[in-house]
């Protein structure tokens, strides 16, 4: 019996070794790349596209989930729904969960950003780079500062999302091909974590929770439509997929807005399930909350795990690996102690996650509340609110929902129908 057991283990080891060899062989040898800007996507990705009914040049979107250190590329299929075509471990990201607030805080951005061909940098000293577009209209309206925050190679970050050179080569190629196909802007959605009911309960005591609840509205819009939401900014907050009576002004009063009926119905159904899941998670984590680790703590877990081996995940680690659920009283004490140590060293507590834990219960079921105003994001009040709003980063993605027009003898381009008509079941 023991001999058969050992034989089984040996066979499994050989199988895993074969998988690893396949993965390694699938990686591009950068020394063979003659033109990184025009390097085609690997054959296995092209094959996956064909299986999923995706055109090589169809639109894409990018989603980032900080906590698990993952970047996903989603691509439009023949039904114009977006699904994951590639997923990458983020090699390095700095700071903690939470938005970027000011220059020098080492935070990587969270929010909704539109990437145009002008955001691509083929001459980056970090192999290749894509500018995230921070600050966008929301960031600027809320006085947030910072510049040159990128998705790039070289696996080194100070406020950026850094990948390996092989990974950024593919990510760049996805964007390049989509732009060649006619996409005007690629939506980048950067989230602290997947915004499930359980995760929202775990993080309900974070000082960032109001900001995250606002992002969750956009997250939910994608979950029910499988299309990147149309994003606007007014009254210094994000709004998604809204019919409006007038123009949007990032710092001004919102126009009268309505949610398309089909979308509103879908969101109400989604909210009902979310509320039930939230109540279940509240019972599960009664008296407990998530401790978001520091960057140093994330790196320490990697160093301990690595032990001289070349491991596959980020050298800055994942917050999932280094964080933990704690009793609320213990969490308050730990976070207060960290803040005190920073202040004693003369450092400013730039990241809201290092401030004392805010004891408030997060209300579930906010997915459809477009008018919900974030109830104060710690730190943002310390920066001027009258920062000029840059116009170089449009938030509306004109091709995000566009179904390829039927070819006719007419040369005039087809007019884009309203979003909700695309989404409706009868389309």
mmCIF file with all atom_site columns, C-alpha atoms in Angstrom, residues 137-347:
data_model
loop_
_atom_site.group_PDB
_atom_site.id
_atom_site.type_symbol
_atom_site.label_atom_id
_atom_site.label_alt_id
_atom_site.label_comp_id
_atom_site.label_asym_id
_atom_site.label_entity_id
_atom_site.label_seq_id
_atom_site.pdbx_PDB_ins_code
_atom_site.Cartn_x
_atom_site.Cartn_y
_atom_site.Cartn_z
_atom_site.occupancy
_atom_site.B_iso_or_equiv
_atom_site.pdbx_formal_charge
_atom_site.auth_seq_id
_atom_site.auth_comp_id
_atom_site.auth_asym_id
_atom_site.auth_atom_id
_atom_site.pdbx_PDB_model_num
ATOM 1   C CA . UNK A 1 137 ? -12.050 64.116 -12.611 1.00 0.00 ? 137 UNK A CA 1
ATOM 2   C CA . UNK A 1 138 ? -13.177 62.557 -9.336  1.00 0.00 ? 138 UNK A CA 1
ATOM 3   C CA . UNK A 1 139 ? -9.671  62.727 -7.844  1.00 0.00 ? 139 UNK A CA 1
ATOM 4   C CA . UNK A 1 140 ? -9.145  66.317 -8.935  1.00 0.00 ? 140 UNK A CA 1
ATOM 5   C CA . UNK A 1 141 ? -12.530 67.445 -7.625  1.00 0.00 ? 141 UNK A CA 1
ATOM 6   C CA . UNK A 1 142 ? -11.629 65.946 -4.237  1.00 0.00 ? 142 UNK A CA 1
ATOM 7   C CA . UNK A 1 143 ? -8.214  67.608 -4.135  1.00 0.00 ? 143 UNK A CA 1
ATOM 8   C CA . UNK A 1 144 ? -6.182  64.441 -4.604  1.00 0.00 ? 144 UNK A CA 1
ATOM 9   C CA . UNK A 1 145 ? -2.686  64.896 -5.984  1.00 0.00 ? 145 UNK A CA 1
ATOM 10  C CA . UNK A 1 146 ? -0.067  62.752 -7.681  1.00 0.00 ? 146 UNK A CA 1
ATOM 11  C CA . UNK A 1 147 ? 1.265   62.060 -11.156 1.00 0.00 ? 147 UNK A CA 1
ATOM 12  C CA . UNK A 1 148 ? 2.889   59.428 -13.352 1.00 0.00 ? 148 UNK A CA 1
ATOM 13  C CA . UNK A 1 149 ? 1.124   56.498 -11.699 1.00 0.00 ? 149 UNK A CA 1
ATOM 14  C CA . UNK A 1 150 ? 1.539   53.603 -14.068 1.00 0.00 ? 150 UNK A CA 1
ATOM 15  C CA . UNK A 1 151 ? 0.996   49.995 -14.909 1.00 0.00 ? 151 UNK A CA 1
ATOM 16  C CA . UNK A 1 152 ? 4.550   49.079 -15.878 1.00 0.00 ? 152 UNK A CA 1
ATOM 17  C CA . UNK A 1 153 ? 7.225   46.392 -15.898 1.00 0.00 ? 153 UNK A CA 1
ATOM 18  C CA . UNK A 1 154 ? 10.410  45.998 -13.837 1.00 0.00 ? 154 UNK A CA 1
ATOM 19  C CA . UNK A 1 155 ? 8.554   44.703 -10.747 1.00 0.00 ? 155 UNK A CA 1
ATOM 20  C CA . UNK A 1 156 ? 9.223   47.817 -8.639  1.00 0.00 ? 156 UNK A CA 1
ATOM 21  C CA . UNK A 1 157 ? 6.557   50.172 -7.316  1.00 0.00 ? 157 UNK A CA 1
ATOM 22  C CA . UNK A 1 158 ? 6.046   53.448 -5.514  1.00 0.00 ? 158 UNK A CA 1
ATOM 23  C CA . UNK A 1 159 ? 2.368   54.112 -6.093  1.00 0.00 ? 159 UNK A CA 1
ATOM 24  C CA . UNK A 1 160 ? 2.217   52.119 -9.334  1.00 0.00 ? 160 UNK A CA 1
ATOM 25  C CA . UNK A 1 161 ? 0.983   48.678 -10.288 1.00 0.00 ? 161 UNK A CA 1
ATOM 26  C CA . UNK A 1 162 ? 4.160   46.957 -11.362 1.00 0.00 ? 162 UNK A CA 1
ATOM 27  C CA . UNK A 1 163 ? 4.247   43.719 -13.326 1.00 0.00 ? 163 UNK A CA 1
ATOM 28  C CA . UNK A 1 164 ? 7.021   41.518 -14.661 1.00 0.00 ? 164 UNK A CA 1
ATOM 29  C CA . UNK A 1 165 ? 8.326   42.571 -18.074 1.00 0.00 ? 165 UNK A CA 1
ATOM 30  C CA . UNK A 1 166 ? 6.736   39.467 -19.651 1.00 0.00 ? 166 UNK A CA 1
ATOM 31  C CA . UNK A 1 167 ? 3.350   40.361 -18.153 1.00 0.00 ? 167 UNK A CA 1
ATOM 32  C CA . UNK A 1 168 ? 3.393   44.020 -19.164 1.00 0.00 ? 168 UNK A CA 1
ATOM 33  C CA . UNK A 1 169 ? 4.383   42.940 -22.677 1.00 0.00 ? 169 UNK A CA 1
ATOM 34  C CA . UNK A 1 170 ? 1.076   41.049 -22.924 1.00 0.00 ? 170 UNK A CA 1
ATOM 35  C CA . UNK A 1 171 ? -1.009  43.732 -21.194 1.00 0.00 ? 171 UNK A CA 1
ATOM 36  C CA . UNK A 1 172 ? 0.385   46.364 -23.552 1.00 0.00 ? 172 UNK A CA 1
ATOM 37  C CA . UNK A 1 173 ? -0.433  44.116 -26.529 1.00 0.00 ? 173 UNK A CA 1
ATOM 38  C CA . UNK A 1 174 ? -4.049  43.688 -25.357 1.00 0.00 ? 174 UNK A CA 1
ATOM 39  C CA . UNK A 1 175 ? -4.497  47.479 -25.210 1.00 0.00 ? 175 UNK A CA 1
ATOM 40  C CA . UNK A 1 176 ? -2.670  48.062 -28.512 1.00 0.00 ? 176 UNK A CA 1
ATOM 41  C CA . UNK A 1 177 ? -4.824  45.543 -30.376 1.00 0.00 ? 177 UNK A CA 1
ATOM 42  C CA . UNK A 1 178 ? -8.058  46.954 -28.907 1.00 0.00 ? 178 UNK A CA 1
ATOM 43  C CA . UNK A 1 179 ? -7.082  50.471 -29.965 1.00 0.00 ? 179 UNK A CA 1
ATOM 44  C CA . UNK A 1 180 ? -6.250  49.173 -33.439 1.00 0.00 ? 180 UNK A CA 1
ATOM 45  C CA . UNK A 1 181 ? -9.746  47.686 -33.521 1.00 0.00 ? 181 UNK A CA 1
ATOM 46  C CA . UNK A 1 182 ? -11.272 51.125 -32.934 1.00 0.00 ? 182 UNK A CA 1
ATOM 47  C CA . UNK A 1 183 ? -11.705 51.290 -29.150 1.00 0.00 ? 183 UNK A CA 1
ATOM 48  C CA . UNK A 1 184 ? -11.193 54.905 -28.125 1.00 0.00 ? 184 UNK A CA 1
ATOM 49  C CA . UNK A 1 185 ? -10.758 54.386 -24.381 1.00 0.00 ? 185 UNK A CA 1
ATOM 50  C CA . UNK A 1 186 ? -10.136 51.350 -22.166 1.00 0.00 ? 186 UNK A CA 1
ATOM 51  C CA . UNK A 1 187 ? -11.745 51.388 -18.750 1.00 0.00 ? 187 UNK A CA 1
ATOM 52  C CA . UNK A 1 188 ? -9.460  50.600 -15.808 1.00 0.00 ? 188 UNK A CA 1
ATOM 53  C CA . UNK A 1 189 ? -11.327 49.653 -12.631 1.00 0.00 ? 189 UNK A CA 1
ATOM 54  C CA . UNK A 1 190 ? -9.091  49.504 -9.550  1.00 0.00 ? 190 UNK A CA 1
ATOM 55  C CA . UNK A 1 191 ? -10.733 48.017 -6.450  1.00 0.00 ? 191 UNK A CA 1
ATOM 56  C CA . UNK A 1 192 ? -9.394  47.258 -2.970  1.00 0.00 ? 192 UNK A CA 1
ATOM 57  C CA . UNK A 1 193 ? -10.932 43.766 -3.182  1.00 0.00 ? 193 UNK A CA 1
ATOM 58  C CA . UNK A 1 194 ? -13.760 41.893 -4.881  1.00 0.00 ? 194 UNK A CA 1
ATOM 59  C CA . UNK A 1 195 ? -16.785 43.718 -3.540  1.00 0.00 ? 195 UNK A CA 1
ATOM 60  C CA . UNK A 1 196 ? -18.773 40.748 -2.293  1.00 0.00 ? 196 UNK A CA 1
ATOM 61  C CA . UNK A 1 197 ? -21.016 40.964 0.769   1.00 0.00 ? 197 UNK A CA 1
ATOM 62  C CA . UNK A 1 198 ? -18.500 38.972 2.805   1.00 0.00 ? 198 UNK A CA 1
ATOM 63  C CA . UNK A 1 199 ? -15.611 41.269 1.896   1.00 0.00 ? 199 UNK A CA 1
ATOM 64  C CA . UNK A 1 200 ? -17.682 44.383 2.593   1.00 0.00 ? 200 UNK A CA 1
ATOM 65  C CA . UNK A 1 201 ? -18.492 43.001 6.054   1.00 0.00 ? 201 UNK A CA 1
ATOM 66  C CA . UNK A 1 202 ? -14.852 42.141 6.745   1.00 0.00 ? 202 UNK A CA 1
ATOM 67  C CA . UNK A 1 203 ? -13.821 45.721 5.888   1.00 0.00 ? 203 UNK A CA 1
ATOM 68  C CA . UNK A 1 204 ? -16.906 47.489 7.320   1.00 0.00 ? 204 UNK A CA 1
ATOM 69  C CA . UNK A 1 205 ? -14.873 49.310 10.008  1.00 0.00 ? 205 UNK A CA 1
ATOM 70  C CA . UNK A 1 206 ? -12.269 50.734 7.633   1.00 0.00 ? 206 UNK A CA 1
ATOM 71  C CA . UNK A 1 207 ? -12.164 54.540 7.387   1.00 0.00 ? 207 UNK A CA 1
ATOM 72  C CA . UNK A 1 208 ? -12.317 54.002 3.602   1.00 0.00 ? 208 UNK A CA 1
ATOM 73  C CA . UNK A 1 209 ? -15.677 52.222 3.710   1.00 0.00 ? 209 UNK A CA 1
ATOM 74  C CA . UNK A 1 210 ? -17.782 55.146 2.394   1.00 0.00 ? 210 UNK A CA 1
ATOM 75  C CA . UNK A 1 211 ? -15.460 55.557 -0.578  1.00 0.00 ? 211 UNK A CA 1
ATOM 76  C CA . UNK A 1 212 ? -15.569 51.808 -1.222  1.00 0.00 ? 212 UNK A CA 1
ATOM 77  C CA . UNK A 1 213 ? -19.369 51.711 -1.049  1.00 0.00 ? 213 UNK A CA 1
ATOM 78  C CA . UNK A 1 214 ? -19.395 54.318 -3.807  1.00 0.00 ? 214 UNK A CA 1
ATOM 79  C CA . UNK A 1 215 ? -17.024 52.200 -5.938  1.00 0.00 ? 215 UNK A CA 1
ATOM 80  C CA . UNK A 1 216 ? -19.259 49.198 -5.276  1.00 0.00 ? 216 UNK A CA 1
ATOM 81  C CA . UNK A 1 217 ? -22.097 50.843 -7.201  1.00 0.00 ? 217 UNK A CA 1
ATOM 82  C CA . UNK A 1 218 ? -19.948 50.736 -10.336 1.00 0.00 ? 218 UNK A CA 1
ATOM 83  C CA . UNK A 1 219 ? -18.792 47.222 -9.461  1.00 0.00 ? 219 UNK A CA 1
ATOM 84  C CA . UNK A 1 220 ? -22.404 46.041 -9.202  1.00 0.00 ? 220 UNK A CA 1
ATOM 85  C CA . UNK A 1 221 ? -23.337 47.716 -12.476 1.00 0.00 ? 221 UNK A CA 1
ATOM 86  C CA . UNK A 1 222 ? -20.708 45.615 -14.211 1.00 0.00 ? 222 UNK A CA 1
ATOM 87  C CA . UNK A 1 223 ? -21.773 42.440 -12.395 1.00 0.00 ? 223 UNK A CA 1
ATOM 88  C CA . UNK A 1 224 ? -25.347 42.667 -13.692 1.00 0.00 ? 224 UNK A CA 1
ATOM 89  C CA . UNK A 1 225 ? -24.520 43.867 -17.238 1.00 0.00 ? 225 UNK A CA 1
ATOM 90  C CA . UNK A 1 226 ? -21.057 42.393 -17.895 1.00 0.00 ? 226 UNK A CA 1
ATOM 91  C CA . UNK A 1 227 ? -20.208 45.675 -19.583 1.00 0.00 ? 227 UNK A CA 1
ATOM 92  C CA . UNK A 1 228 ? -18.020 48.507 -18.263 1.00 0.00 ? 228 UNK A CA 1
ATOM 93  C CA . UNK A 1 229 ? -20.327 51.163 -16.825 1.00 0.00 ? 229 UNK A CA 1
ATOM 94  C CA . UNK A 1 230 ? -20.591 54.650 -18.234 1.00 0.00 ? 230 UNK A CA 1
ATOM 95  C CA . UNK A 1 231 ? -18.909 56.772 -15.573 1.00 0.00 ? 231 UNK A CA 1
ATOM 96  C CA . UNK A 1 232 ? -19.578 60.420 -14.732 1.00 0.00 ? 232 UNK A CA 1
ATOM 97  C CA . UNK A 1 233 ? -18.642 62.677 -11.825 1.00 0.00 ? 233 UNK A CA 1
ATOM 98  C CA . UNK A 1 234 ? -20.773 65.301 -10.102 1.00 0.00 ? 234 UNK A CA 1
ATOM 99  C CA . UNK A 1 235 ? -20.941 66.687 -6.565  1.00 0.00 ? 235 UNK A CA 1
ATOM 100 C CA . UNK A 1 236 ? -17.445 65.185 -6.140  1.00 0.00 ? 236 UNK A CA 1
ATOM 101 C CA . UNK A 1 237 ? -18.717 61.623 -6.463  1.00 0.00 ? 237 UNK A CA 1
ATOM 102 C CA . UNK A 1 238 ? -18.920 58.921 -9.104  1.00 0.00 ? 238 UNK A CA 1
ATOM 103 C CA . UNK A 1 239 ? -22.238 58.138 -10.785 1.00 0.00 ? 239 UNK A CA 1
ATOM 104 C CA . UNK A 1 240 ? -22.831 55.229 -13.157 1.00 0.00 ? 240 UNK A CA 1
ATOM 105 C CA . UNK A 1 241 ? -25.071 54.523 -16.169 1.00 0.00 ? 241 UNK A CA 1
ATOM 106 C CA . UNK A 1 242 ? -27.358 57.499 -15.617 1.00 0.00 ? 242 UNK A CA 1
ATOM 107 C CA . UNK A 1 243 ? -29.700 59.287 -17.963 1.00 0.00 ? 243 UNK A CA 1
ATOM 108 C CA . UNK A 1 244 ? -29.274 62.975 -17.144 1.00 0.00 ? 244 UNK A CA 1
ATOM 109 C CA . UNK A 1 245 ? -31.250 66.149 -17.768 1.00 0.00 ? 245 UNK A CA 1
ATOM 110 C CA . UNK A 1 246 ? -28.072 68.130 -18.377 1.00 0.00 ? 246 UNK A CA 1
ATOM 111 C CA . UNK A 1 247 ? -24.265 68.058 -18.368 1.00 0.00 ? 247 UNK A CA 1
ATOM 112 C CA . UNK A 1 248 ? -22.158 66.681 -15.520 1.00 0.00 ? 248 UNK A CA 1
ATOM 113 C CA . UNK A 1 249 ? -19.839 68.957 -13.557 1.00 0.00 ? 249 UNK A CA 1
ATOM 114 C CA . UNK A 1 250 ? -17.376 67.128 -11.303 1.00 0.00 ? 250 UNK A CA 1
ATOM 115 C CA . UNK A 1 251 ? -17.547 69.708 -8.528  1.00 0.00 ? 251 UNK A CA 1
ATOM 116 C CA . UNK A 1 252 ? -21.010 71.068 -9.240  1.00 0.00 ? 252 UNK A CA 1
ATOM 117 C CA . UNK A 1 253 ? -24.541 69.952 -8.528  1.00 0.00 ? 253 UNK A CA 1
ATOM 118 C CA . UNK A 1 254 ? -25.666 66.756 -10.240 1.00 0.00 ? 254 UNK A CA 1
ATOM 119 C CA . UNK A 1 255 ? -28.309 67.104 -12.954 1.00 0.00 ? 255 UNK A CA 1
ATOM 120 C CA . UNK A 1 256 ? -31.590 65.260 -12.525 1.00 0.00 ? 256 UNK A CA 1
ATOM 121 C CA . UNK A 1 257 ? -30.690 61.591 -13.073 1.00 0.00 ? 257 UNK A CA 1
ATOM 122 C CA . UNK A 1 258 ? -32.620 58.365 -13.651 1.00 0.00 ? 258 UNK A CA 1
ATOM 123 C CA . UNK A 1 259 ? -31.474 54.769 -13.910 1.00 0.00 ? 259 UNK A CA 1
ATOM 124 C CA . UNK A 1 260 ? -32.693 52.922 -17.031 1.00 0.00 ? 260 UNK A CA 1
ATOM 125 C CA . UNK A 1 261 ? -35.664 50.717 -15.974 1.00 0.00 ? 261 UNK A CA 1
ATOM 126 C CA . UNK A 1 262 ? -34.191 47.359 -17.100 1.00 0.00 ? 262 UNK A CA 1
ATOM 127 C CA . UNK A 1 263 ? -30.960 48.110 -15.279 1.00 0.00 ? 263 UNK A CA 1
ATOM 128 C CA . UNK A 1 264 ? -32.806 49.303 -12.180 1.00 0.00 ? 264 UNK A CA 1
ATOM 129 C CA . UNK A 1 265 ? -34.779 46.053 -12.042 1.00 0.00 ? 265 UNK A CA 1
ATOM 130 C CA . UNK A 1 266 ? -31.617 43.993 -12.354 1.00 0.00 ? 266 UNK A CA 1
ATOM 131 C CA . UNK A 1 267 ? -29.884 46.006 -9.629  1.00 0.00 ? 267 UNK A CA 1
ATOM 132 C CA . UNK A 1 268 ? -32.846 45.571 -7.268  1.00 0.00 ? 268 UNK A CA 1
ATOM 133 C CA . UNK A 1 269 ? -32.666 41.801 -7.746  1.00 0.00 ? 269 UNK A CA 1
ATOM 134 C CA . UNK A 1 270 ? -28.911 41.934 -7.182  1.00 0.00 ? 270 UNK A CA 1
ATOM 135 C CA . UNK A 1 271 ? -29.385 44.057 -4.036  1.00 0.00 ? 271 UNK A CA 1
ATOM 136 C CA . UNK A 1 272 ? -31.903 41.633 -2.577  1.00 0.00 ? 272 UNK A CA 1
ATOM 137 C CA . UNK A 1 273 ? -29.419 38.772 -2.764  1.00 0.00 ? 273 UNK A CA 1
ATOM 138 C CA . UNK A 1 274 ? -26.600 41.025 -1.546  1.00 0.00 ? 274 UNK A CA 1
ATOM 139 C CA . UNK A 1 275 ? -28.586 42.099 1.524   1.00 0.00 ? 275 UNK A CA 1
ATOM 140 C CA . UNK A 1 276 ? -29.233 38.475 2.447   1.00 0.00 ? 276 UNK A CA 1
ATOM 141 C CA . UNK A 1 277 ? -25.556 37.597 1.980   1.00 0.00 ? 277 UNK A CA 1
ATOM 142 C CA . UNK A 1 278 ? -24.524 40.649 4.005   1.00 0.00 ? 278 UNK A CA 1
ATOM 143 C CA . UNK A 1 279 ? -26.748 39.657 6.934   1.00 0.00 ? 279 UNK A CA 1
ATOM 144 C CA . UNK A 1 280 ? -25.285 36.146 6.868   1.00 0.00 ? 280 UNK A CA 1
ATOM 145 C CA . UNK A 1 281 ? -21.729 37.521 6.819   1.00 0.00 ? 281 UNK A CA 1
ATOM 146 C CA . UNK A 1 282 ? -22.481 39.883 9.711   1.00 0.00 ? 282 UNK A CA 1
ATOM 147 C CA . UNK A 1 283 ? -23.442 36.916 11.872  1.00 0.00 ? 283 UNK A CA 1
ATOM 148 C CA . UNK A 1 284 ? -20.379 34.996 10.721  1.00 0.00 ? 284 UNK A CA 1
ATOM 149 C CA . UNK A 1 285 ? -18.008 37.835 11.632  1.00 0.00 ? 285 UNK A CA 1
ATOM 150 C CA . UNK A 1 286 ? -19.817 39.210 14.678  1.00 0.00 ? 286 UNK A CA 1
ATOM 151 C CA . UNK A 1 287 ? -17.319 41.182 16.755  1.00 0.00 ? 287 UNK A CA 1
ATOM 152 C CA . UNK A 1 288 ? -14.559 40.586 14.195  1.00 0.00 ? 288 UNK A CA 1
ATOM 153 C CA . UNK A 1 289 ? -13.019 42.717 11.449  1.00 0.00 ? 289 UNK A CA 1
ATOM 154 C CA . UNK A 1 290 ? -10.169 42.476 8.969   1.00 0.00 ? 290 UNK A CA 1
ATOM 155 C CA . UNK A 1 291 ? -6.699  43.804 9.735   1.00 0.00 ? 291 UNK A CA 1
ATOM 156 C CA . UNK A 1 292 ? -5.175  45.302 6.595   1.00 0.00 ? 292 UNK A CA 1
ATOM 157 C CA . UNK A 1 293 ? -1.421  44.647 6.732   1.00 0.00 ? 293 UNK A CA 1
ATOM 158 C CA . UNK A 1 294 ? 1.278   47.220 6.076   1.00 0.00 ? 294 UNK A CA 1
ATOM 159 C CA . UNK A 1 295 ? 3.523   46.947 3.043   1.00 0.00 ? 295 UNK A CA 1
ATOM 160 C CA . UNK A 1 296 ? 6.365   45.820 5.329   1.00 0.00 ? 296 UNK A CA 1
ATOM 161 C CA . UNK A 1 297 ? 4.173   43.045 6.729   1.00 0.00 ? 297 UNK A CA 1
ATOM 162 C CA . UNK A 1 298 ? 3.304   41.881 3.232   1.00 0.00 ? 298 UNK A CA 1
ATOM 163 C CA . UNK A 1 299 ? 6.973   41.783 2.276   1.00 0.00 ? 299 UNK A CA 1
ATOM 164 C CA . UNK A 1 300 ? 7.843   39.879 5.459   1.00 0.00 ? 300 UNK A CA 1
ATOM 165 C CA . UNK A 1 301 ? 5.404   37.093 4.562   1.00 0.00 ? 301 UNK A CA 1
ATOM 166 C CA . UNK A 1 302 ? 7.008   36.784 1.120   1.00 0.00 ? 302 UNK A CA 1
ATOM 167 C CA . UNK A 1 303 ? 10.501  36.692 2.599   1.00 0.00 ? 303 UNK A CA 1
ATOM 168 C CA . UNK A 1 304 ? 9.462   33.961 5.021   1.00 0.00 ? 304 UNK A CA 1
ATOM 169 C CA . UNK A 1 305 ? 7.749   31.929 2.314   1.00 0.00 ? 305 UNK A CA 1
ATOM 170 C CA . UNK A 1 306 ? 10.410  32.351 -0.332  1.00 0.00 ? 306 UNK A CA 1
ATOM 171 C CA . UNK A 1 307 ? 13.307  30.760 1.625   1.00 0.00 ? 307 UNK A CA 1
ATOM 172 C CA . UNK A 1 308 ? 15.640  31.005 -1.330  1.00 0.00 ? 308 UNK A CA 1
ATOM 173 C CA . UNK A 1 309 ? 13.100  29.748 -3.872  1.00 0.00 ? 309 UNK A CA 1
ATOM 174 C CA . UNK A 1 310 ? 11.789  31.689 -6.826  1.00 0.00 ? 310 UNK A CA 1
ATOM 175 C CA . UNK A 1 311 ? 8.080   31.853 -5.993  1.00 0.00 ? 311 UNK A CA 1
ATOM 176 C CA . UNK A 1 312 ? 5.429   32.934 -8.459  1.00 0.00 ? 312 UNK A CA 1
ATOM 177 C CA . UNK A 1 313 ? 3.670   35.710 -6.578  1.00 0.00 ? 313 UNK A CA 1
ATOM 178 C CA . UNK A 1 314 ? 4.539   39.311 -5.807  1.00 0.00 ? 314 UNK A CA 1
ATOM 179 C CA . UNK A 1 315 ? 7.708   40.300 -3.913  1.00 0.00 ? 315 UNK A CA 1
ATOM 180 C CA . UNK A 1 316 ? 5.554   42.859 -2.080  1.00 0.00 ? 316 UNK A CA 1
ATOM 181 C CA . UNK A 1 317 ? 3.108   40.076 -1.194  1.00 0.00 ? 317 UNK A CA 1
ATOM 182 C CA . UNK A 1 318 ? -0.653  40.010 -0.995  1.00 0.00 ? 318 UNK A CA 1
ATOM 183 C CA . UNK A 1 319 ? -2.800  41.543 1.713   1.00 0.00 ? 319 UNK A CA 1
ATOM 184 C CA . UNK A 1 320 ? -4.741  38.272 1.863   1.00 0.00 ? 320 UNK A CA 1
ATOM 185 C CA . UNK A 1 321 ? -1.612  36.386 2.878   1.00 0.00 ? 321 UNK A CA 1
ATOM 186 C CA . UNK A 1 322 ? -0.441  38.935 5.464   1.00 0.00 ? 322 UNK A CA 1
ATOM 187 C CA . UNK A 1 323 ? -3.772  40.199 6.854   1.00 0.00 ? 323 UNK A CA 1
ATOM 188 C CA . UNK A 1 324 ? -6.114  38.492 9.297   1.00 0.00 ? 324 UNK A CA 1
ATOM 189 C CA . UNK A 1 325 ? -9.468  38.634 11.027  1.00 0.00 ? 325 UNK A CA 1
ATOM 190 C CA . UNK A 1 326 ? -9.237  40.061 14.540  1.00 0.00 ? 326 UNK A CA 1
ATOM 191 C CA . UNK A 1 327 ? -11.445 40.974 17.464  1.00 0.00 ? 327 UNK A CA 1
ATOM 192 C CA . UNK A 1 328 ? -12.540 44.573 17.016  1.00 0.00 ? 328 UNK A CA 1
ATOM 193 C CA . UNK A 1 329 ? -10.989 45.731 20.317  1.00 0.00 ? 329 UNK A CA 1
ATOM 194 C CA . UNK A 1 330 ? -7.635  44.157 19.391  1.00 0.00 ? 330 UNK A CA 1
ATOM 195 C CA . UNK A 1 331 ? -7.805  45.692 15.930  1.00 0.00 ? 331 UNK A CA 1
ATOM 196 C CA . UNK A 1 332 ? -8.429  49.180 17.304  1.00 0.00 ? 332 UNK A CA 1
ATOM 197 C CA . UNK A 1 333 ? -5.488  48.821 19.656  1.00 0.00 ? 333 UNK A CA 1
ATOM 198 C CA . UNK A 1 334 ? -3.127  47.567 16.934  1.00 0.00 ? 334 UNK A CA 1
ATOM 199 C CA . UNK A 1 335 ? -4.019  50.287 14.414  1.00 0.00 ? 335 UNK A CA 1
ATOM 200 C CA . UNK A 1 336 ? -3.789  53.036 17.057  1.00 0.00 ? 336 UNK A CA 1
ATOM 201 C CA . UNK A 1 337 ? -0.371  51.725 18.063  1.00 0.00 ? 337 UNK A CA 1
ATOM 202 C CA . UNK A 1 338 ? 0.849   51.788 14.442  1.00 0.00 ? 338 UNK A CA 1
ATOM 203 C CA . UNK A 1 339 ? -0.353  55.372 14.022  1.00 0.00 ? 339 UNK A CA 1
ATOM 204 C CA . UNK A 1 340 ? 1.366   56.399 17.252  1.00 0.00 ? 340 UNK A CA 1
ATOM 205 C CA . UNK A 1 341 ? 4.645   54.866 16.105  1.00 0.00 ? 341 UNK A CA 1
ATOM 206 C CA . UNK A 1 342 ? 4.450   56.701 12.780  1.00 0.00 ? 342 UNK A CA 1
ATOM 207 C CA . UNK A 1 343 ? 3.786   60.030 14.477  1.00 0.00 ? 343 UNK A CA 1
ATOM 208 C CA . UNK A 1 344 ? 6.621   59.415 16.939  1.00 0.00 ? 344 UNK A CA 1
ATOM 209 C CA . UNK A 1 345 ? 8.981   59.003 13.976  1.00 0.00 ? 345 UNK A CA 1
ATOM 210 C CA . UNK A 1 346 ? 7.772   62.316 12.594  1.00 0.00 ? 346 UNK A CA 1
ATOM 211 C CA . UNK A 1 347 ? 5.762   60.721 9.795   1.00 0.00 ? 347 UNK A CA 1
#
